[in-house]
């Protein structure tokens, strides 16, 4: 499946026009970036922030709800929402109030606070798993779970889906070459070991490949998003999750479902919506309303096995935990966010907006005859440059077109709309409005018209 791209000449010309427009309308952001370059590589505090389309990333002075204002005083509609970290909308009032209160009463003591049990109970209500541990990021939740899985099973490898993303987890930056050999994924920086040693890679929705790898008996766990969201959206085939669960059980392999992004599907992610039965779920980002946090939930059986397999004397030097993990501030933020912000009512507002965004895009594509498609997963939706939705990460990757993507993001930004800088994704928050969605449809219509010629 290769990208059905627009004419490269047109893309280059429009990109140049849009770059000039962005620079012209953002002199203060340009100056802030120039100053930042003196002290930070690329002028950004974290390398990915250099990936925004345009000559420089905007400098934000304030973000509230689904809007942010840049240093030039321009208000933008935020459909990126911190790549899900702010799926709640920026600075949701209940989270802000809880954090304000906690910040004056002790931020981190390395002793439990009263919020822990409330958060664990709420996560159990949503995801079904009874035992919870907390981290500072979804990445850490995944890293910790992989360690436990290897420790308990005595097996060396973990299985991931091709083109998946689970945070900066070494084992997951692997792909397969044309001969089927596991190799580092393109862009893998300083891979610590050959990923073929640590990782099995199969295509999402490929049950034959999955079974073949699991029957080798050396896979500790499968780490998978229930639908892929990091190479565009790739939805599971009907029956895929049942088969995945059956095969992992038959082979004594733990099943870890990463709900960090798929929490957009509903209050209990796809685990609740599709009645999945993982041994572990992992998550982070949105559950703290933007305050750093992460969590993993364990089945009772697994929690018991871990308890028995880890010596108290060595618990702080085993590669799991962290001095700031489970701190009082993160837990206060999670408590308020889960009980007062990401509520059933919030989802009842967000999900139809996801549909409205996807319908708007589909309508534009149809009217301009662009042979692309749009996929929705709850409050998240995404368009991609191929006529049919992909069934695998490999197919989704093949349909990518970075210059075209860059143009579309830049065009949107100049119409005061921020899309996630990785592929063409939009996310709805409880604070997103129909007018926000329609503003995107209108802007997309304009650029689709220019591309269709
Ligand atoms: C599915 C999934 N898991 C884990 C992570 C890691 O999140 P963080 O970078 O906040 O640790 C991400 C980040 O995008 C993700 O998409």
Coordinates of C-alpha atoms and ligand atoms in Angstrom, one line a residue:
X1 CA 0.0 0.0 0.0
X2 CA 1.8 3.1 -1.2
X3 CA 0.8 6.7 -0.6
X4 CA -1.6 8.3 -3.1
X5 CA 0.3 11.5 -3.0
X6 CA -0.4 14.9 -4.4
X7 CA 1.9 16.3 -7.0
X8 CA 5.3 16.9 -5.3
X9 CA 5.7 20.2 -7.1
X10 CA 2.4 21.5 -5.8
X11 CA 3.2 20.3 -2.3
X12 CA 6.6 22.1 -2.3
X13 CA 5.1 25.3 -3.7
X14 CA 2.3 25.4 -1.2
X15 CA 4.6 24.5 1.7
X16 CA 6.9 27.4 0.8
X17 CA 3.9 29.8 0.7
X18 CA 2.6 28.6 4.0
X19 CA 6.1 28.8 5.6
X20 CA 6.4 32.4 4.6
X21 CA 3.0 33.2 5.9
X22 CA 3.7 31.5 9.3
X23 CA 7.0 33.4 9.6
X24 CA 5.3 36.7 8.7
X25 CA 2.5 36.3 11.2
X26 CA 4.7 35.2 14.1
X27 CA 7.6 37.6 14.6
X28 CA 7.6 37.2 18.4
X29 CA 7.6 33.4 18.2
X30 CA 10.5 33.6 15.7
X31 CA 12.4 35.9 18.1
X32 CA 11.7 33.5 21.0
X33 CA 13.0 30.6 18.9
X34 CA 16.1 32.5 17.9
X35 CA 16.9 33.2 21.5
X36 CA 16.2 29.5 22.5
X37 CA 18.6 28.2 19.9
X38 CA 21.5 29.6 21.9
X39 CA 20.9 27.3 24.8
X40 CA 19.0 24.3 23.5
X41 CA 19.7 22.1 20.4
X42 CA 17.2 23.1 17.8
X43 CA 15.9 25.7 20.1
X44 CA 13.6 23.3 21.9
X45 CA 13.7 21.7 25.4
X46 CA 12.9 18.2 24.0
X47 CA 14.0 17.1 20.6
X48 CA 10.6 16.1 19.2
X49 CA 9.4 19.7 19.6
X50 CA 11.6 20.5 16.5
X51 CA 9.3 18.3 14.4
X52 CA 6.5 20.8 14.1
X53 CA 5.8 21.9 10.5
X54 CA 7.1 25.3 9.7
X55 CA 10.3 27.3 10.1
X56 CA 10.1 27.3 14.0
X57 CA 7.8 25.9 16.6
X58 CA 5.3 28.4 18.1
X59 CA 6.1 29.6 21.7
X60 CA 3.0 29.1 23.9
X61 CA 2.2 31.7 26.5
X62 CA -1.1 30.1 27.7
X63 CA -3.2 27.0 27.1
X64 CA -6.7 26.7 28.4
X65 CA -9.3 24.1 27.5
X66 CA -9.0 23.4 23.8
X67 CA -7.2 26.6 23.0
X68 CA -3.7 28.0 23.3
X69 CA -2.2 31.4 22.7
X70 CA 1.2 31.9 21.1
X71 CA 3.7 34.6 21.8
X72 CA 2.2 36.7 19.0
X73 CA -1.1 36.8 20.8
X74 CA -2.8 34.5 18.3
X75 CA -5.3 32.0 19.7
X76 CA -5.3 28.5 18.2
X77 CA -7.7 25.6 18.4
X78 CA -5.7 22.7 19.8
X79 CA -6.5 19.3 18.2
X80 CA -3.2 17.9 19.3
X81 CA -3.7 18.3 23.0
X82 CA -0.1 17.6 23.9
X83 CA -0.4 14.3 21.9
X84 CA -3.0 13.1 24.4
X85 CA -1.3 14.4 27.6
X86 CA -4.0 17.1 27.6
X87 CA -6.9 15.0 26.3
X88 CA -8.8 16.5 29.2
X89 CA -8.4 20.0 27.7
X90 CA -5.6 22.2 29.1
X91 CA -5.6 22.8 32.8
X92 CA -9.0 21.3 33.7
X93 CA -10.4 23.1 36.7
X94 CA -10.8 20.1 39.1
X95 CA -7.3 18.9 38.4
X96 CA -5.9 22.4 38.9
X97 CA -7.7 22.7 42.2
X98 CA -6.5 19.4 43.4
X99 CA -2.9 20.1 42.4
X100 CA -3.0 23.6 43.9
X101 CA -4.1 22.1 47.2
X102 CA -1.7 19.2 47.2
X103 CA 1.3 21.3 46.1
X104 CA 1.0 23.3 49.4
X105 CA 0.8 20.1 51.4
X106 CA 3.8 18.1 50.2
X107 CA 4.7 17.1 46.7
X108 CA 6.7 13.9 47.3
X109 CA 7.4 12.1 50.5
X110 CA 8.0 8.5 49.3
X111 CA 5.2 7.5 51.6
X112 CA 1.6 6.7 50.4
X113 CA -1.0 9.4 50.4
X114 CA -4.8 9.0 50.8
X115 CA -5.4 9.4 47.1
X116 CA -3.8 6.1 46.1
X117 CA -6.6 3.8 47.0
X118 CA -9.2 6.1 45.4
X119 CA -7.3 6.1 42.1
X120 CA -6.7 2.3 42.2
X121 CA -10.4 1.7 42.9
X122 CA -11.5 4.0 40.1
X123 CA -9.1 2.3 37.6
X124 CA -10.4 -1.1 38.7
X125 CA -13.9 0.0 38.1
X126 CA -13.0 1.1 34.6
X127 CA -10.5 -1.6 33.5
X128 CA -11.4 -4.6 35.7
X129 CA -7.9 -5.3 36.9
X130 CA -7.7 -5.2 40.7
X131 CA -4.1 -4.2 41.6
X132 CA -2.3 -1.0 40.5
X133 CA 1.1 0.6 40.6
X134 CA 2.1 4.1 39.6
X135 CA 4.9 5.6 37.6
X136 CA 5.8 9.0 36.1
X137 CA 5.0 8.1 32.5
X138 CA 3.4 5.5 30.3
X139 CA 6.9 4.7 29.1
X140 CA 7.9 3.7 32.6
X141 CA 4.7 1.7 33.1
X142 CA 5.6 -0.3 30.0
X143 CA 9.3 -0.7 30.9
X144 CA 8.4 -2.0 34.4
X145 CA 5.8 -4.4 33.1
X146 CA 8.3 -5.9 30.6
X147 CA 10.8 -6.5 33.4
X148 CA 8.1 -8.2 35.5
X149 CA 7.0 -10.3 32.6
X150 CA 10.6 -11.6 31.9
X151 CA 11.3 -12.1 35.6
X152 CA 8.1 -14.2 36.1
X153 CA 8.2 -16.3 33.0
X154 CA 12.0 -16.7 32.7
X155 CA 11.6 -16.0 28.9
X156 CA 13.9 -13.5 27.2
X157 CA 11.8 -11.9 24.4
X158 CA 8.8 -9.7 24.2
X159 CA 6.5 -9.5 21.2
X160 CA 5.4 -6.2 19.7
X161 CA 3.5 -5.2 16.6
X162 CA 5.4 -3.8 13.6
X163 CA 5.5 0.0 13.7
X164 CA 4.0 0.1 17.2
X165 CA 5.1 2.7 19.7
X166 CA 5.0 2.3 23.5
X167 CA 7.2 5.2 24.6
X168 CA 11.0 5.0 24.7
X169 CA 11.0 1.3 25.4
X170 CA 14.1 -0.3 23.9
X171 CA 12.5 -3.6 23.1
X172 CA 9.8 -1.9 21.0
X173 CA 12.0 -0.1 18.5
X174 CA 12.2 -3.0 16.2
X175 CA 10.8 -3.9 12.8
X176 CA 11.3 -6.7 10.3
X177 CA 13.4 -6.6 7.1
X178 CA 12.1 -8.0 3.8
X179 CA 13.5 -11.4 4.8
X180 CA 11.5 -11.4 8.1
X181 CA 14.6 -10.8 10.3
X182 CA 14.1 -8.5 13.3
X183 CA 16.1 -5.3 12.9
X184 CA 16.3 -1.9 14.6
X185 CA 13.5 0.4 13.4
X186 CA 14.6 3.3 11.3
X187 CA 15.7 6.2 13.5
X188 CA 16.5 3.9 16.5
X189 CA 19.1 5.9 18.4
X190 CA 21.9 4.0 20.0
X191 CA 20.1 0.7 20.2
X192 CA 21.6 -1.0 23.4
X193 CA 21.5 -4.5 22.0
X194 CA 20.5 -6.2 18.7
X195 CA 16.6 -6.1 19.0
X196 CA 16.5 -9.6 17.5
X197 CA 17.7 -10.8 20.9
X198 CA 15.0 -9.1 22.9
X199 CA 12.0 -8.8 20.5
X200 CA 9.7 -10.7 18.3
X201 CA 7.9 -8.5 15.7
X202 CA 4.6 -9.5 14.0
X203 CA 2.1 -7.5 11.9
X204 CA -1.0 -6.3 13.7
X205 CA -4.0 -8.5 12.7
X206 CA -1.6 -11.3 11.5
X207 CA -2.7 -14.3 13.6
X208 CA -0.6 -16.8 11.8
X209 CA 2.6 -14.8 12.5
X210 CA 1.6 -14.3 16.0
X211 CA 0.9 -18.0 16.6
X212 CA 4.2 -19.0 15.0
X213 CA 6.2 -16.6 17.3
X214 CA 4.3 -17.6 20.4
X215 CA 4.7 -21.3 19.8
X216 CA 8.5 -20.9 20.0
X217 CA 7.9 -20.6 23.8
X218 CA 10.4 -17.9 24.5
X219 CA 8.1 -14.9 24.5
X220 CA 7.4 -13.4 28.0
X221 CA 4.6 -11.1 27.0
X222 CA 2.8 -9.5 24.1
X223 CA 2.8 -5.7 24.4
X224 CA 0.2 -4.2 22.2
X225 CA -2.1 -1.3 21.8
X226 CA -5.7 -2.7 21.3
X227 CA -5.8 -0.6 18.1
X228 CA -2.7 0.9 16.7
X229 CA -2.6 4.7 17.1
X230 CA 1.0 5.6 16.4
X231 CA 1.3 4.9 12.7
X232 CA -2.1 6.3 11.9
X233 CA -5.0 4.3 13.3
X234 CA -5.1 0.6 12.6
X235 CA -8.2 -1.1 13.9
X236 CA -8.4 -4.8 14.9
X237 CA -10.1 -7.2 12.6
X238 CA -13.3 -8.8 14.1
X239 CA -12.2 -11.7 16.3
X240 CA -8.5 -10.5 16.5
X241 CA -8.6 -9.9 20.2
X242 CA -10.3 -13.1 21.1
X243 CA -7.6 -15.0 19.1
X244 CA -4.8 -13.0 20.7
X245 CA -6.1 -13.8 24.1
X246 CA -6.5 -17.5 23.3
X247 CA -3.0 -17.8 21.9
X248 CA -1.3 -16.0 24.7
X249 CA -3.1 -18.2 27.3
X250 CA -2.3 -21.4 25.4
X251 CA 1.4 -20.5 25.3
X252 CA 1.7 -19.2 28.8
X253 CA 2.5 -15.7 27.5
X254 CA 1.3 -12.6 29.4
X255 CA -0.9 -10.2 27.6
X256 CA -0.1 -6.5 28.2
X257 CA -2.6 -4.0 26.6
X258 CA -1.3 -0.4 26.4
X259 CA -4.3 1.9 26.7
X260 CA -2.3 5.2 26.8
X261 CA -3.9 6.4 23.6
X262 CA -6.9 4.2 23.3
X263 CA -8.3 5.7 26.4
X264 CA -10.0 7.9 23.7
X265 CA -12.4 5.0 23.0
X266 CA -14.2 5.4 26.3
X267 CA -13.8 5.7 30.1
X268 CA -12.2 2.2 30.3
X269 CA -10.5 2.4 27.0
X270 CA -10.9 -0.5 24.6
X271 CA -10.4 -3.0 27.4
X272 CA -13.9 -2.1 28.7
X273 CA -15.5 -1.2 25.4
X274 CA -14.5 -4.5 23.8
X275 CA -14.5 -6.6 26.9
X276 CA -10.8 -7.5 26.6
X277 CA -9.2 -9.7 29.3
X278 CA -5.5 -8.6 29.6
X279 CA -3.2 -9.7 32.3
X280 CA -1.9 -6.1 32.5
X281 CA -3.0 -2.8 31.2
X282 CA -0.6 0.2 31.0
X283 CA -1.4 3.9 30.6
X284 CA -0.2 7.4 31.4
X285 CA -0.6 10.9 29.8
X286 CA -4.3 11.9 30.1
X287 CA -5.1 10.3 33.4
X288 CA -3.2 13.0 35.3
X289 CA -4.7 15.9 33.2
X290 CA -1.2 16.8 32.1
X291 CA 0.6 16.2 35.4
X292 CA 3.3 13.6 34.8
X293 CA 2.0 10.1 35.8
X294 CA 1.6 6.6 34.6
X295 CA -0.1 3.4 35.8
X296 CA -0.2 -0.3 35.3
X297 CA -2.9 -2.6 36.4
X298 CA -2.4 -6.3 37.2
X299 CA -4.6 -9.3 37.5
X300 CA -4.8 -10.6 41.1
X301 CA -2.8 -13.7 40.1
X302 CA 0.0 -11.7 38.5
X303 CA 0.2 -9.3 41.4
X304 CA 0.5 -12.3 43.8
X305 CA 3.2 -13.9 41.6
X306 CA 5.2 -10.6 41.6
X307 CA 4.9 -10.3 45.4
X308 CA 6.3 -13.7 45.8
X309 CA 9.1 -13.3 43.3
X310 CA 10.6 -10.0 44.5
X311 CA 12.6 -9.8 47.7
X312 CA 11.9 -6.8 49.9
X313 CA 15.6 -6.3 50.6
X314 CA 16.3 -5.7 46.9
X315 CA 13.1 -4.0 45.8
X316 CA 14.7 -0.6 45.3
X317 CA 17.5 -1.8 43.0
X318 CA 15.6 -4.2 40.7
X319 CA 14.9 -1.7 37.9
X320 CA 11.3 -1.1 38.8
X321 CA 10.0 2.1 40.6
X322 CA 11.6 5.5 41.0
X323 CA 11.9 8.0 43.8
X324 CA 9.2 10.3 42.4
X325 CA 6.9 7.6 41.1
X326 CA 3.5 7.4 42.9
X327 CA 4.2 10.9 44.4
X328 CA 1.4 12.7 46.1
X329 CA 1.0 15.4 43.4
X330 CA 0.6 12.8 40.6
X331 CA -2.0 10.9 42.6
X332 CA -4.0 14.0 43.5
X333 CA -4.0 14.9 39.8
X334 CA -5.1 11.4 38.8
X335 CA -7.8 11.3 41.4
X336 CA -9.4 14.6 40.3
X337 CA -8.9 13.9 36.6
X338 CA -10.4 10.4 36.7
X339 CA -13.3 11.2 39.1
X340 CA -14.2 14.7 37.8
X341 CA -12.9 15.4 34.3
X342 CA -12.7 12.2 32.2
X343 CA -16.2 11.2 33.2
X344 CA -18.8 9.3 31.3
X345 CA -20.5 12.7 30.5
X346 CA -17.2 14.0 29.1
X347 CA -17.0 11.0 26.8
X348 CA -20.6 11.5 25.7
X349 CA -19.5 14.9 24.5
X350 CA -16.1 13.9 23.0
X351 CA -17.1 10.8 21.0
X352 CA -19.7 12.4 18.7
X353 CA -17.2 15.2 18.0
X354 CA -14.7 12.5 16.8
X355 CA -17.4 11.3 14.5
X356 CA -18.2 14.8 13.3
X357 CA -14.5 15.4 12.5
X358 CA -14.2 12.2 10.6
X359 CA -17.5 12.9 8.7
X360 CA -16.2 16.3 7.8
X361 CA -13.0 15.0 6.4
X362 CA -14.7 12.1 4.6
X363 CA -17.0 14.6 2.9
X364 CA -14.2 16.8 1.8
X365 CA -12.2 13.9 0.4
X366 CA -15.3 12.7 -1.5
X367 CA -16.0 16.2 -2.9
X368 CA -12.5 16.7 -4.1
X369 CA -12.0 13.2 -5.3
X370 CA -8.9 12.6 -3.1
X371 CA -8.4 8.8 -2.8
X372 CA -7.5 8.9 0.9
X373 CA -9.4 7.6 3.9
X374 CA -10.3 8.7 7.4
X375 CA -10.4 6.3 10.5
X376 CA -12.0 7.1 13.8
X377 CA -11.4 5.6 17.2
X378 CA -13.7 7.2 19.7
X379 CA -12.6 10.8 20.3
X380 CA -9.6 10.4 18.0
X381 CA -9.6 10.4 14.2
X382 CA -7.1 10.5 11.5
X383 CA -6.8 10.7 7.7
X384 CA -4.2 8.8 5.7
X385 CA -3.0 8.9 2.1
X386 CA -4.4 5.6 0.8
X387 CA -7.9 4.6 -0.4
X388 CA -8.4 1.8 2.2
X389 CA -7.8 1.7 5.9
X390 CA -4.6 -0.4 6.6
X391 CA -4.8 -3.7 8.5
X392 CA -1.1 -3.6 9.6
X393 CA 1.4 -1.1 10.8
X394 CA 3.6 -1.9 7.8
X395 CA 0.8 -1.0 5.4
X396 CA 0.1 2.2 7.3
X397 CA 3.8 3.1 7.2
X398 CA 3.9 2.5 3.4
X399 CA 1.1 5.0 3.0
X400 CA 2.9 7.8 4.7
X401 CA 4.2 10.9 2.9
X402 CA 6.2 13.3 5.1
X403 CA 6.3 16.3 2.8
X404 CA 2.5 16.2 2.2
X405 CA 1.9 15.7 5.9
X406 CA 4.1 18.7 6.6
X407 CA 2.1 20.9 4.2
X408 CA -1.2 19.8 5.7
X409 CA -0.1 20.6 9.2
X410 CA 1.4 23.9 8.2
X411 CA -1.7 24.9 6.3
X412 CA -3.9 24.0 9.3
X413 CA -1.6 26.0 11.7
X414 CA -1.9 29.1 9.6
X415 CA -5.7 28.7 10.0
X416 CA -5.2 28.5 13.8
X417 CA -5.5 24.8 14.1
X418 CA -2.9 22.5 15.7
X419 CA -2.8 18.9 14.6
X420 CA -0.6 16.2 16.2
X421 CA 2.8 16.5 14.5
X422 CA 3.0 12.7 14.0
X423 CA 0.8 11.7 11.0
X424 CA -2.6 13.4 10.6
X425 CA -4.3 12.9 13.9
X426 CA -6.9 15.0 15.8
X427 CA -8.2 14.4 19.3
X428 CA -11.3 15.8 20.9
X429 CA -11.3 17.0 24.5
X430 CA -14.3 17.7 26.8
X431 CA -13.7 21.3 25.9
X432 CA -13.7 20.9 22.1
X433 CA -16.7 22.4 20.4
X434 CA -18.6 21.6 17.2
X435 CA -17.4 25.0 15.9
X436 CA -13.8 23.9 16.5
X437 CA -14.4 20.7 14.5
X438 CA -16.1 22.6 11.7
X439 CA -13.2 25.1 11.5
X440 CA -10.9 22.1 10.7
X441 CA -13.3 20.9 8.1
X442 CA -13.3 24.3 6.4
X443 CA -9.5 24.6 6.4
X444 CA -9.1 21.0 5.2
X445 CA -11.6 21.8 2.4
X446 CA -9.4 24.7 1.3
X447 CA -6.1 22.7 1.1
X448 CA -7.8 19.6 -0.4
X449 CA -9.1 21.9 -3.2
X450 CA -5.6 23.3 -3.8
X451 CA -4.1 19.8 -3.9
X452 CA -6.8 18.3 -6.1
X453 CA -6.1 21.1 -8.5
Ligands
LIG1 C1 0.6 3.8 23.2 C2 1.6 4.6 23.9 N1 2.2 4.1 25.0 C3 3.1 4.7 25.7 C4 3.5 6.0 25.3 C5 4.5 6.7 26.1 O1 4.0 7.8 26.7 P1 5.0 8.8 27.5 O2 5.9 9.4 26.4 O3 4.2 9.9 28.1 O4 5.8 8.0 28.4 C6 2.9 6.6 24.2 C7 3.3 7.9 23.7 O5 2.9 8.4 22.7 C8 2.0 5.9 23.5 O6 1.4 6.3 22.4

